C-alpha atoms as one frame of an Amber mdcrd trajectory, in Angstrom:
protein
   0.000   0.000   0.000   1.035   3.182  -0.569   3.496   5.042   2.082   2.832
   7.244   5.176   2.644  10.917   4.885   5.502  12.863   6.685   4.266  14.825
   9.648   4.469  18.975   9.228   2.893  21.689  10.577  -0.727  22.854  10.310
  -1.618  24.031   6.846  -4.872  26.548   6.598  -8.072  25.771   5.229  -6.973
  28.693   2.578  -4.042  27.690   1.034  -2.247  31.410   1.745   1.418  31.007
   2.702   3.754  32.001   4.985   5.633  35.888   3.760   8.921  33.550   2.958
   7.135  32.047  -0.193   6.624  35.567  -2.160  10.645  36.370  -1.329  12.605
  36.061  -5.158   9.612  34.090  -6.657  10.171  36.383  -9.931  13.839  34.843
  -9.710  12.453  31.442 -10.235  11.146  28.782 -12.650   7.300  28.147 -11.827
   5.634  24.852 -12.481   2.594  22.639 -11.949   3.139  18.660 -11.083  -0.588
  16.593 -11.341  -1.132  13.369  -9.824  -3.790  11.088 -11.648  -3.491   8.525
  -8.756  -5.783   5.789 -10.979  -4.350   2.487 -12.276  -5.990  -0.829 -13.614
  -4.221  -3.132 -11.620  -1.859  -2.630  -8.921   1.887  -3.482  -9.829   3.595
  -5.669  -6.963   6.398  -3.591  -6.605   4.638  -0.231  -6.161   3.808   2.083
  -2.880   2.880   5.150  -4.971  -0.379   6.677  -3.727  -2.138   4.829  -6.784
  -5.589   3.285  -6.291  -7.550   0.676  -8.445 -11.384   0.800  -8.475 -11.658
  -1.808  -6.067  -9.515   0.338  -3.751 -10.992   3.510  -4.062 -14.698   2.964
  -2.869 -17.285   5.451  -2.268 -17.166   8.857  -2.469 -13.932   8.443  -4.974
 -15.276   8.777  -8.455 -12.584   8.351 -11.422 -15.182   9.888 -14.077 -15.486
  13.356 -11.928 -11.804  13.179 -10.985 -10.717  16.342 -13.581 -13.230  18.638
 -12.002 -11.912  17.853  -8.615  -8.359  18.889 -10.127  -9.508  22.110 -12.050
 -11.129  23.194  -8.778  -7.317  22.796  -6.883  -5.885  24.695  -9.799  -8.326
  27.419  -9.048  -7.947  27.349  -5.456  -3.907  27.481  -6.097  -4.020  30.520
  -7.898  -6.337  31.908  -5.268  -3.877  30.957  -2.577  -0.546  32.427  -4.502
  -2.317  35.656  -5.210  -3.207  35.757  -1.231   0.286  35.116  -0.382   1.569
  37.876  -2.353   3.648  35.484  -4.506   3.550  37.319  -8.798   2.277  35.109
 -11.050   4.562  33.187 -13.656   3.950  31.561 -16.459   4.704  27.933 -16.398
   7.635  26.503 -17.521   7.288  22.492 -17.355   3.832  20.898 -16.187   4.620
  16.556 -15.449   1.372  14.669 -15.237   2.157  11.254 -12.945   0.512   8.810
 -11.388  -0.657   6.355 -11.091  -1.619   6.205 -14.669  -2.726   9.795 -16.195
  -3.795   8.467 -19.461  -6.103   6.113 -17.791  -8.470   9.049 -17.815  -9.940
   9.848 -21.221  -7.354  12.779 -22.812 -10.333  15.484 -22.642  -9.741  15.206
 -18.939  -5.984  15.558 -19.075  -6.726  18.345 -21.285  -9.115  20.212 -19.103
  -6.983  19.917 -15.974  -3.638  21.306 -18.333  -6.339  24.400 -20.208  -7.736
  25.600 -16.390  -3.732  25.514 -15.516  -3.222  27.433 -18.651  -5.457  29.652
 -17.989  -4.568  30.800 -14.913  -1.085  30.838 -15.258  -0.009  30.429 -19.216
   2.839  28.624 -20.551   6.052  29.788 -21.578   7.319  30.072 -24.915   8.531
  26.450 -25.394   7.375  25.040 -22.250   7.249  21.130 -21.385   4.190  19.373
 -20.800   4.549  16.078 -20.102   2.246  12.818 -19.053   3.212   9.321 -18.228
   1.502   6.742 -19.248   1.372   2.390 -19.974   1.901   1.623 -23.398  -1.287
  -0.050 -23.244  -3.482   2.966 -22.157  -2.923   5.194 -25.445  -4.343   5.050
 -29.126  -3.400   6.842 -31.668  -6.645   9.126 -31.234  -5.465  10.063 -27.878
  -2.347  10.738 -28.299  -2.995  13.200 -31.089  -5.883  14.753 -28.545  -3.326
  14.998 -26.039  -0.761  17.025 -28.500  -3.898  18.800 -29.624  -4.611  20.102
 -25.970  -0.572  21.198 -25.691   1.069  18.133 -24.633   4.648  18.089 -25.832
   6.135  14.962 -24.390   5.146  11.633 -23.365   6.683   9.366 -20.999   5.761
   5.398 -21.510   6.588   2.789 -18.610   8.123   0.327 -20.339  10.021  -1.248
 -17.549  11.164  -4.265 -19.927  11.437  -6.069 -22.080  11.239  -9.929 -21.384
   7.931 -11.412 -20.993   8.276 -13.091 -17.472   9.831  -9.873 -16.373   7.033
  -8.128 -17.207   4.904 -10.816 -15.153   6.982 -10.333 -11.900   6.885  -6.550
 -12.329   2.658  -7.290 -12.220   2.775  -4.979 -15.692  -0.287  -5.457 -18.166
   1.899  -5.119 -21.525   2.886  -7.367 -23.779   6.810  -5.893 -25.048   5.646
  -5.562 -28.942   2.723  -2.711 -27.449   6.141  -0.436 -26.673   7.391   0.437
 -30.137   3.526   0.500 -31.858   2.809   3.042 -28.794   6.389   5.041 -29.180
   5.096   5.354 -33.081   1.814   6.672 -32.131   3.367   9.183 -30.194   6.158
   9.900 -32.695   3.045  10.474 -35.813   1.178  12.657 -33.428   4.183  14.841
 -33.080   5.097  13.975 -29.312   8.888  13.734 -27.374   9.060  10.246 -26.311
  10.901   8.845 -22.676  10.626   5.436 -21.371  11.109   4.593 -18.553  13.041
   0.793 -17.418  13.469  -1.151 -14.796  16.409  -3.293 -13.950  17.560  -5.685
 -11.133  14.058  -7.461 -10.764  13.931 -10.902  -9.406  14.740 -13.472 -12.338
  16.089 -10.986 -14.688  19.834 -11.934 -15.724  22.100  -9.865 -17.504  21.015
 -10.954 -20.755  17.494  -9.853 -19.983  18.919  -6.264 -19.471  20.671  -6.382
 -22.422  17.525  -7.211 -24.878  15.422  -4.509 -22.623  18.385  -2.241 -23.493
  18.687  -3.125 -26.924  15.080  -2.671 -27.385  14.252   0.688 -26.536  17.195
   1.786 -28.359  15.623   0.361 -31.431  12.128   2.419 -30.702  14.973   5.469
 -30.419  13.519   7.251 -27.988  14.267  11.180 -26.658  14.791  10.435 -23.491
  15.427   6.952 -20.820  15.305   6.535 -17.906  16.545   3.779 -16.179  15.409
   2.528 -12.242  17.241  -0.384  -9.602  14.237  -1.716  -8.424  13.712  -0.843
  -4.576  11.470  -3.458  -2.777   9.273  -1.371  -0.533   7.758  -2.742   3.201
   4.121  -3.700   2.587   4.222  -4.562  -0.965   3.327  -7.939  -3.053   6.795
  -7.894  -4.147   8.113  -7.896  -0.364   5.929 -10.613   0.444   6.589 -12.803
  -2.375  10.428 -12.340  -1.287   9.899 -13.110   2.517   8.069 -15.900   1.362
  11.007 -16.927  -0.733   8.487 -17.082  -4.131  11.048 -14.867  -5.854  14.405
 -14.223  -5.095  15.818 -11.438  -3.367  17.182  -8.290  -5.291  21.110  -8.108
  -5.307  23.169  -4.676  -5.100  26.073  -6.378  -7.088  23.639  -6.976  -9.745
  22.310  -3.326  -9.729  25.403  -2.023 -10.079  26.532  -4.207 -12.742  22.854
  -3.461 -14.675  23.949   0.118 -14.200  26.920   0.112 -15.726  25.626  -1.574
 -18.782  22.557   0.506 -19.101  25.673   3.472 -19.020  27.534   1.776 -21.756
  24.467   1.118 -23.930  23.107   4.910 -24.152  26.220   6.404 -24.010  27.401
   4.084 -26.619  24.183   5.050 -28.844  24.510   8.604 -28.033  23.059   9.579
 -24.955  24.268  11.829 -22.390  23.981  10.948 -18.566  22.715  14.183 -16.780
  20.858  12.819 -13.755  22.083   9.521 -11.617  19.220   7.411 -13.355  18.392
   9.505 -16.791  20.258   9.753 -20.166  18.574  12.331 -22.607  19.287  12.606
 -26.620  21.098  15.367 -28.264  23.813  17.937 -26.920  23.993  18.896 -23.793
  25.534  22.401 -22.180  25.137  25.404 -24.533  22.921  23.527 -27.155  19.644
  25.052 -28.280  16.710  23.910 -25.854  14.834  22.176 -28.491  17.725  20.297
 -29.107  18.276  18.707 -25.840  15.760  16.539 -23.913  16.622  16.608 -20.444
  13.465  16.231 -18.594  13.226  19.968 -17.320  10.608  19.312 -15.225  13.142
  17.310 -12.793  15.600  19.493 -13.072  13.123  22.631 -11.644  12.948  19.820
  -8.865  16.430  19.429  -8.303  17.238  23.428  -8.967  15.127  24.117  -6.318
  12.413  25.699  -8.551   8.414  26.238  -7.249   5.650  24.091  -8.294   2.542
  23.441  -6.885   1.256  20.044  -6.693  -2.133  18.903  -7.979  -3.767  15.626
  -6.842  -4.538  13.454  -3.528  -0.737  12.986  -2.252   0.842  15.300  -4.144
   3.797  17.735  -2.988   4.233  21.302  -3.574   7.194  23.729  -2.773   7.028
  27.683  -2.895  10.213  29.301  -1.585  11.170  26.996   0.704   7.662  26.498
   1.823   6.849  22.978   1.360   3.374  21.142   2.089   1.379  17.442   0.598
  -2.211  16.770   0.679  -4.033  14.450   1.763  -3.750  10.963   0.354  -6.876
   9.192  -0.304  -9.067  10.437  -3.420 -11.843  10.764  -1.471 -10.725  12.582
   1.163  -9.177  14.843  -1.307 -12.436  15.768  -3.070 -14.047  16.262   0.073
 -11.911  18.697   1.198 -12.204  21.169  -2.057 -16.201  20.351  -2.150 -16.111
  21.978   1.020 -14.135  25.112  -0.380 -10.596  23.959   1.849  -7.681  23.190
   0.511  -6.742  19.606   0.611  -3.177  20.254   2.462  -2.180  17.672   5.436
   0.369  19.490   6.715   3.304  21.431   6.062   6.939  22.721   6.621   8.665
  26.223   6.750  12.413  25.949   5.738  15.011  28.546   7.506  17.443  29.329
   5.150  20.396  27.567   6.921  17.954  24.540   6.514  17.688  25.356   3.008
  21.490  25.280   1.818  21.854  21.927   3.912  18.972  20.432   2.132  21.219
  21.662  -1.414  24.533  20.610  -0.156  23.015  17.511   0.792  20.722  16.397
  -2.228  23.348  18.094  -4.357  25.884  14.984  -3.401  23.220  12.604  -5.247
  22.590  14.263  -8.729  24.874  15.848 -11.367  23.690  17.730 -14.109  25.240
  19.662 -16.971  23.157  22.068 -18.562  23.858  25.672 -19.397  27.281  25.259
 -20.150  27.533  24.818 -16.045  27.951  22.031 -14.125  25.535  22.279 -11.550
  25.365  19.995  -8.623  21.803  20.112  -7.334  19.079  17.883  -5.641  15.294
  17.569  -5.632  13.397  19.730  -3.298  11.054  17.365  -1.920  10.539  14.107
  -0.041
């Protein structure tokens, strides 16, 4: 199930933040994260804050879902014009989950156009949703360009069929490169997003899950050691000795060849688990494809978070709402925001948190090489 909230202070019923949040907001990047926390089945390795329709029961309704999300939108812009904190237009908006493109793409596109209409977009921005291979059509992807989406980020996870069964995943591996061309025809950016170091996969297995989303040549990868989390199937199925336990020799070997693979086809490493296409440093943005939504994360950047569970950060002022989805709606039926709590950072706090985070994540952008971490938990 997914994990426990962190405990913070009390957030108000308004939204309005502390003074600190409106201090050198013009100075920084703005954008808006939204959690669709819906799947079809739950995977046996994840404690995201995802729910299936058995899980969700009453009071939780998937089909009114993007009116519950346009009316936190509203209320954010409410709250950040309280607080004294300039509007910005946004520079990257991430849809996660969950599974965002479980919801029909006039939904996605609703909760992106109130967004956009409150805040705007910046010239170029990035607008990004995840999704399963298995949850797109060509129809929606082109709706989902249609509405502004720029970029598209599949969960492939691998590439070997009794991988894919461990992992709990509802794909079959030939889905991944019919969905990538979808997505490529409707004009998209394409990630995916991999896996390695799951119980029963060998090295070979990483190789032909390597090998074959280099073939579907993709913008951007991303590539994850599989973390077994307390109170998962996975867990379970290893303390019951169903499936072997994961090894950290055999991350780090998996590691090295996923390193050697996209560097070898042309990938640069910016981020301890992504490689992104093209140049990197003083190149032209649309010719690199860095995921700038994380790296507003790691930069220290404000964006407000959208969605039961989801975390926000405004100048140091962080806060997460509440988890279930029907608890969330209830709280913006009722006018309130959906906040559980939050945290006030002093600045000394602050530059630990960098120092810190910035040990853990390398990227080169800019001509720079800045060493920076994400701002959140």
């Amino acid at each position: 199930m997914p994990s426990a909230l962190p405990l913070g202070d009390h957030a108000p019923a308004d939204g309005v933040l502390p003074p600190q949040a409106a201090v050198g907001a013009e100075a920084r990047g703005f954008s808006l994260y939204a959690h669709i926390p819906f799947c079809t089945v739950r995977c046996g390795y994840c404690d995201f804050n995802t729910y299936t329709a058995a899980e969700l029961g009453g009071g939780a309704s998937q089909a009114e879902y993007a009116q519950t999300a346009v009316g936190e939108v509203r209320l954010a812009a409410r709250a950040l014009d309280a607080s004294g904190v300039p509007r910005r237009r946004l520079s990257t908006v991430f849809f996660g989950g969950g599974t965002p493109t479980l919801l029909p793409a006039g939904d996605l596109a609703a909760i992106l156009g109130a967004a956009v209409g409150e805040w705007g977009l910046e010239p170029g921005a990035e607008v990004t949703t995840e999704a399963n291979p298995d949850s797109v059509t060509p129809d929606s992807l082109a709706a989902l360009r249609d509405a502004g989406f720029t970029r598209v980020s599949f969960g492939m996870q691998s590439a070997v069929p009794h991988v894919l069964r461990v992992l709990d995943r509802t794909h079959t591996p030939s889905r991944v490169p019919e969905a990538v061309r979808w997505a490529r025809e409707a004009g998209l950016d394409v990630s995916l997003d991999l896996i390695y170091g799951t119980p029963g996969e060998s090295i070979d297995d990483w190789r032909v899950s390597l090998d074959a989303a280099l073939e579907c040549e993709p913008d951007h990868v991303s590539a994850y050691a599989l973390i077994v989390e307390e109170g998962t199937k996975l867990a379970a199925q290893i303390r019951r000795g169903q499936v072997p336990d994961v090894d950290d020799d055999d991350h780090a070997t998996k590691y090295e060849l996923a390193d050697a693979a996209l560097g070898g086809a042309g990938f640069h490493w910016y981020e301890v688990s992504n490689w992104a296409r093209g140049a990197a440093g003083d190149a032209p943005q649309d010719r690199r494809f860095e995921c700038r939504h994380n790296l507003a994360y790691w930069r220290g950047g404000d964006w407000w978070g959208v969605g039961p569970g989801a975390h926000s950060h405004v100048g140091g002022v962080r806060w997460w709402n509440v988890k279930h989805p029907r608890a969330y709606a209830a709280r913006l039926a009722s006018g309130a925001s959906p906040a559980a709590g939050r945290e006030t950072l002093d600045a000394e706090t602050r530059l630990e948190e960098r120092i810190i985070l910035g040990s853990e994540v390398m990227s080169v952008v800019n001509s720079e090489m800045v060493h920076c971490g994400p701002e959140f938990h």
